[in-house]
Short mmCIF file of N, CA and C in Angstrom, two decimals:
data_model
loop_
_atom_site.label_atom_id
_atom_site.label_comp_id
_atom_site.label_asym_id
_atom_site.label_seq_id
_atom_site.Cartn_x
_atom_site.Cartn_y
_atom_site.Cartn_z
N MET A 532 69.46 129.69 135.97
CA MET A 532 69.61 128.48 134.95
C MET A 532 70.02 126.88 135.40
N PHE A 533 70.82 127.14 136.30
CA PHE A 533 70.94 126.09 136.92
C PHE A 533 70.24 125.83 138.28
N ASN A 534 70.08 125.20 139.42
CA ASN A 534 69.97 125.24 140.99
C ASN A 534 70.52 124.53 141.38
N LEU A 535 71.01 124.65 142.55
CA LEU A 535 71.62 123.69 143.64
C LEU A 535 70.18 122.09 143.97
N PRO A 536 70.63 121.96 144.53
CA PRO A 536 69.64 120.70 145.62
C PRO A 536 68.62 121.71 147.05
N GLY A 537 67.57 121.43 147.21
CA GLY A 537 67.61 122.76 148.52
C GLY A 537 66.81 121.57 149.42
N GLY A 538 66.67 122.36 150.66
CA GLY A 538 67.22 121.07 152.27
C GLY A 538 66.01 119.38 151.23
N ILE A 539 64.75 119.71 150.90
CA ILE A 539 63.52 118.31 150.33
C ILE A 539 65.01 117.94 150.09
N GLU A 540 65.29 118.13 148.67
CA GLU A 540 65.62 117.56 147.39
C GLU A 540 67.29 116.70 148.30
N TRP A 541 67.65 116.76 149.51
CA TRP A 541 69.03 116.42 150.16
C TRP A 541 68.67 115.65 150.98
N LEU A 542 67.52 115.34 151.12
CA LEU A 542 66.83 114.66 152.01
C LEU A 542 66.62 112.75 151.00
N ILE A 543 65.85 113.69 150.05
CA ILE A 543 65.28 112.37 148.91
C ILE A 543 66.60 111.57 148.30
N ILE A 544 67.79 112.48 148.27
CA ILE A 544 69.33 111.91 147.54
C ILE A 544 69.91 111.34 148.89
N LEU A 545 69.23 111.28 149.72
CA LEU A 545 70.10 110.57 151.52
C LEU A 545 69.34 109.69 151.38
N ALA A 546 68.46 109.47 150.86
CA ALA A 546 67.28 108.61 151.44
C ALA A 546 67.98 107.47 150.22
N ILE A 547 68.02 108.26 148.43
CA ILE A 547 68.33 106.79 148.36
C ILE A 547 69.35 106.62 147.89
N GLY A 548 70.36 106.90 148.07
CA GLY A 548 71.29 106.28 148.63
C GLY A 548 71.94 105.60 149.72
N LEU A 549 71.11 106.09 151.03
CA LEU A 549 71.02 104.89 151.83
C LEU A 549 70.08 103.66 151.41
N LEU A 550 69.06 104.33 150.50
CA LEU A 550 68.94 102.24 149.97
C LEU A 550 69.45 101.52 149.32
N LEU A 551 70.87 102.37 148.98
CA LEU A 551 71.65 101.35 147.06
C LEU A 551 73.43 101.51 148.53
N PHE A 552 73.63 102.13 149.31
CA PHE A 552 74.43 101.79 149.70
C PHE A 552 74.28 102.12 150.90
N GLY A 553 73.19 101.34 152.52
CA GLY A 553 73.49 101.13 153.07
C GLY A 553 74.44 100.72 154.10
N ARG A 554 73.65 98.63 153.84
CA ARG A 554 74.82 98.42 154.46
C ARG A 554 76.50 98.46 153.89
N ARG A 555 77.01 99.12 152.82
CA ARG A 555 78.26 99.31 153.11
C ARG A 555 79.23 100.65 153.25
N LEU A 556 78.03 101.15 153.20
CA LEU A 556 78.05 102.74 153.50
C LEU A 556 79.78 102.98 155.15
N PRO A 557 79.58 102.03 156.01
CA PRO A 557 80.42 101.76 156.68
C PRO A 557 82.03 101.35 156.76
N ASP A 558 81.89 100.68 155.39
CA ASP A 558 83.35 99.98 155.26
C ASP A 558 83.37 101.00 154.20
N ILE A 559 82.35 101.63 153.13
CA ILE A 559 83.45 103.08 152.55
C ILE A 559 83.99 104.17 153.16
N GLY A 560 82.98 104.66 154.35
CA GLY A 560 83.49 105.77 155.33
C GLY A 560 84.95 104.90 155.79
N ARG A 561 85.63 103.70 156.18
CA ARG A 561 86.63 103.25 157.05
C ARG A 561 87.83 103.59 155.74
N SER A 562 87.34 103.22 154.36
CA SER A 562 88.53 102.76 153.65
C SER A 562 88.87 104.75 152.58
N LEU A 563 87.42 105.21 152.48
CA LEU A 563 87.29 106.75 152.75
C LEU A 563 88.59 107.20 153.77
N GLY A 564 88.49 107.46 154.69
CA GLY A 564 89.54 107.24 155.90
C GLY A 564 90.80 106.83 156.28
N ARG A 565 90.64 105.59 155.76
CA ARG A 565 92.50 104.93 155.84
C ARG A 565 92.57 105.45 154.28
N THR A 566 92.86 106.05 153.48
CA THR A 566 93.30 106.62 151.94
C THR A 566 93.26 108.20 152.77
N ILE A 567 93.01 108.77 153.74
CA ILE A 567 93.05 110.17 153.35
C ILE A 567 93.98 110.43 154.62
N VAL A 568 94.09 109.51 155.75
CA VAL A 568 95.53 109.77 156.14
C VAL A 568 96.92 108.51 155.58
N GLU A 569 96.41 107.93 154.57
CA GLU A 569 98.08 107.18 153.96
C GLU A 569 97.98 108.61 152.93
N PHE A 570 97.51 109.53 152.26
CA PHE A 570 97.58 110.33 151.80
C PHE A 570 98.34 111.29 152.66
N LYS A 571 98.20 111.98 153.44
CA LYS A 571 98.38 112.99 154.48
C LYS A 571 100.37 112.40 154.30
N LYS A 572 100.27 111.14 155.55
CA LYS A 572 101.77 110.37 155.30
C LYS A 572 102.23 111.00 154.20
N GLY A 573 101.94 110.27 153.12
CA GLY A 573 102.70 110.69 152.21
C GLY A 573 102.78 112.40 151.49
N VAL A 574 102.23 113.68 151.57
CA VAL A 574 102.32 114.48 151.52
C VAL A 574 103.43 114.85 152.78
N LYS A 575 103.04 114.36 153.65
CA LYS A 575 103.75 114.47 155.05
C LYS A 575 105.86 114.47 154.84
N GLY A 576 105.48 112.99 154.53
CA GLY A 576 106.55 112.16 154.02
C GLY A 576 107.40 112.65 152.87
N ILE A 577 107.13 113.39 151.78
CA ILE A 577 107.76 114.26 150.95
C ILE A 577 107.88 115.40 151.33
N GLU A 578 107.37 116.76 152.56
CA GLU A 578 107.68 117.23 152.95
C GLU A 578 108.72 118.05 153.58
N ASP A 579 108.67 116.53 154.55
CA ASP A 579 109.80 115.94 154.94
C ASP A 579 111.23 116.40 154.35
N GLU A 580 111.16 115.52 152.94
CA GLU A 580 112.21 115.07 152.62
C GLU A 580 112.82 116.62 151.93
N VAL A 581 111.45 117.88 151.65
CA VAL A 581 112.00 119.11 150.74
C VAL A 581 112.91 119.64 152.21
N ASP A 582 111.93 119.67 153.30
CA ASP A 582 112.86 120.36 153.80
C ASP A 582 114.50 119.79 155.17
N SER A 583 113.97 118.67 154.57
CA SER A 583 116.14 118.65 155.17
C SER A 583 117.32 118.11 153.98
N ALA A 584 116.73 118.41 152.95
CA ALA A 584 117.25 118.74 151.17
C ALA A 584 117.60 119.95 151.02
N SER A 585 116.99 121.33 151.77
CA SER A 585 116.95 122.15 151.31
C SER A 585 118.18 123.01 152.95
N SER A 586 117.45 121.76 154.36
CA SER A 586 118.94 122.92 155.55
C SER A 586 120.00 122.45 155.05
N GLU A 587 120.67 120.96 154.45
CA GLU A 587 121.35 120.66 153.89
C GLU A 587 122.34 121.49 152.94
N SER A 588 121.62 122.13 152.28
CA SER A 588 122.02 122.79 151.03
C SER A 588 122.60 124.46 152.19
N ALA A 589 121.63 124.84 152.98
CA ALA A 589 121.48 126.29 153.09
C ALA A 589 123.21 125.70 153.99
N VAL A 590 122.79 124.57 155.03
CA VAL A 590 124.17 124.43 155.44
C VAL A 590 125.88 124.26 155.01
N ARG A 591 125.68 123.59 153.80
CA ARG A 591 126.82 123.86 152.69
C ARG A 591 127.45 124.95 152.64
N ALA A 592 125.96 125.93 152.32
CA ALA A 592 126.43 126.75 151.95
C ALA A 592 127.10 128.29 152.74
N THR A 593 126.78 128.10 154.08
CA THR A 593 127.74 128.75 155.34
C THR A 593 128.34 128.28 155.46
N GLN A 594 128.91 127.01 154.76
CA GLN A 594 130.31 126.09 155.66
C GLN A 594 131.32 126.70 155.06
N PRO A 595 132.56 127.16 155.24
CA PRO A 595 133.78 127.27 154.79
C PRO A 595 133.87 126.43 153.78
N LYS A 596 134.85 126.89 152.82
CA LYS A 596 135.63 125.72 152.11
C LYS A 596 136.80 125.65 152.33
N THR A 597 137.75 124.53 152.99
CA THR A 597 138.58 124.11 153.31
C THR A 597 139.64 123.22 152.58
N ALA A 598 140.58 124.16 152.15
CA ALA A 598 141.17 122.63 151.01
C ALA A 598 142.02 121.11 151.09
N LEU A 599 142.02 120.65 150.96
CA LEU A 599 142.82 119.68 151.88
C LEU A 599 144.69 119.47 152.01
N PRO A 600 145.45 119.14 152.24
CA PRO A 600 146.36 119.51 152.57
C PRO A 600 146.65 118.44 151.36
N ALA A 601 148.24 118.38 150.95
CA ALA A 601 149.36 118.77 149.72
C ALA A 601 149.07 117.07 149.18
N ASP A 602 149.33 115.63 150.47
CA ASP A 602 149.35 114.91 150.42
C ASP A 602 148.34 113.50 150.80
N ALA A 603 146.89 114.23 150.56
CA ALA A 603 145.93 114.12 150.81
C ALA A 603 145.29 112.82 150.12
N GLY A 604 145.62 112.93 148.68
CA GLY A 604 145.24 112.15 147.18
C GLY A 604 146.45 111.35 146.83
N VAL A 605 147.94 111.12 147.89
CA VAL A 605 148.67 110.95 147.68
C VAL A 605 148.61 108.68 147.95
N ALA A 606 147.52 108.63 148.98
CA ALA A 606 147.26 107.37 149.13
C ALA A 606 146.63 106.20 147.72
N GLU A 607 146.17 107.80 147.23
CA GLU A 607 144.37 106.75 145.74
C GLU A 607 145.33 107.63 144.50
N ARG A 608 145.41 106.91 143.86
CA ARG A 608 145.64 107.79 142.79
C ARG A 608 145.01 106.25 141.42
N ARG A 609 144.58 107.17 140.27
CA ARG A 609 143.98 105.89 139.70
C ARG A 609 144.88 106.94 138.84
N VAL A 610 144.46 105.92 137.89
CA VAL A 610 145.84 105.78 136.40
C VAL A 610 145.05 105.97 135.49
N SER A 611 145.01 107.13 134.24
CA SER A 611 144.26 107.31 133.47
C SER A 611 144.06 106.67 132.40
N THR A 612 143.99 107.09 130.80
CA THR A 612 144.55 106.20 129.72
C THR A 612 145.73 106.86 128.97
N SER A 613 145.60 108.04 129.70
CA SER A 613 147.82 108.98 129.59
C SER A 613 148.25 108.43 130.15
N ASP A 614 148.06 107.86 131.86
CA ASP A 614 149.31 106.98 131.95
C ASP A 614 149.59 105.57 131.93
N ARG A 615 148.89 105.03 130.59
CA ARG A 615 149.77 103.81 130.25
C ARG A 615 150.87 103.09 130.88
N VAL A 616 150.99 102.17 131.03
CA VAL A 616 152.70 101.78 130.97
C VAL A 616 152.67 100.47 129.91
N GLU A 617 153.49 100.88 129.43
CA GLU A 617 153.48 100.08 128.42
C GLU A 617 154.70 98.48 128.55
N GLN A 618 154.47 97.12 128.64
CA GLN A 618 155.36 95.85 128.13
C GLN A 618 156.42 95.84 127.36
N ALA A 619 157.18 96.00 127.75
CA ALA A 619 158.33 94.93 127.05
C ALA A 619 158.32 94.08 126.46
#
């Protein structure tokens, strides 16, 4: 049904591509290379974030939960709406 180009056809396509894009091919190759490098850096950054987040959650899960001392919240107390002070 559909046949891929053979050796001679690829050479003809390559020659036409060189005629059309000959002077711009180095710039196109450079920009394509930079794009691939930036993409790989982005993927690596995302992988690092996922790894660090998963290791943090694993560390939290393995640490024993400790109770706070009874006077830990005394220095800082928040007043809720039910604790309003009536003014005389």
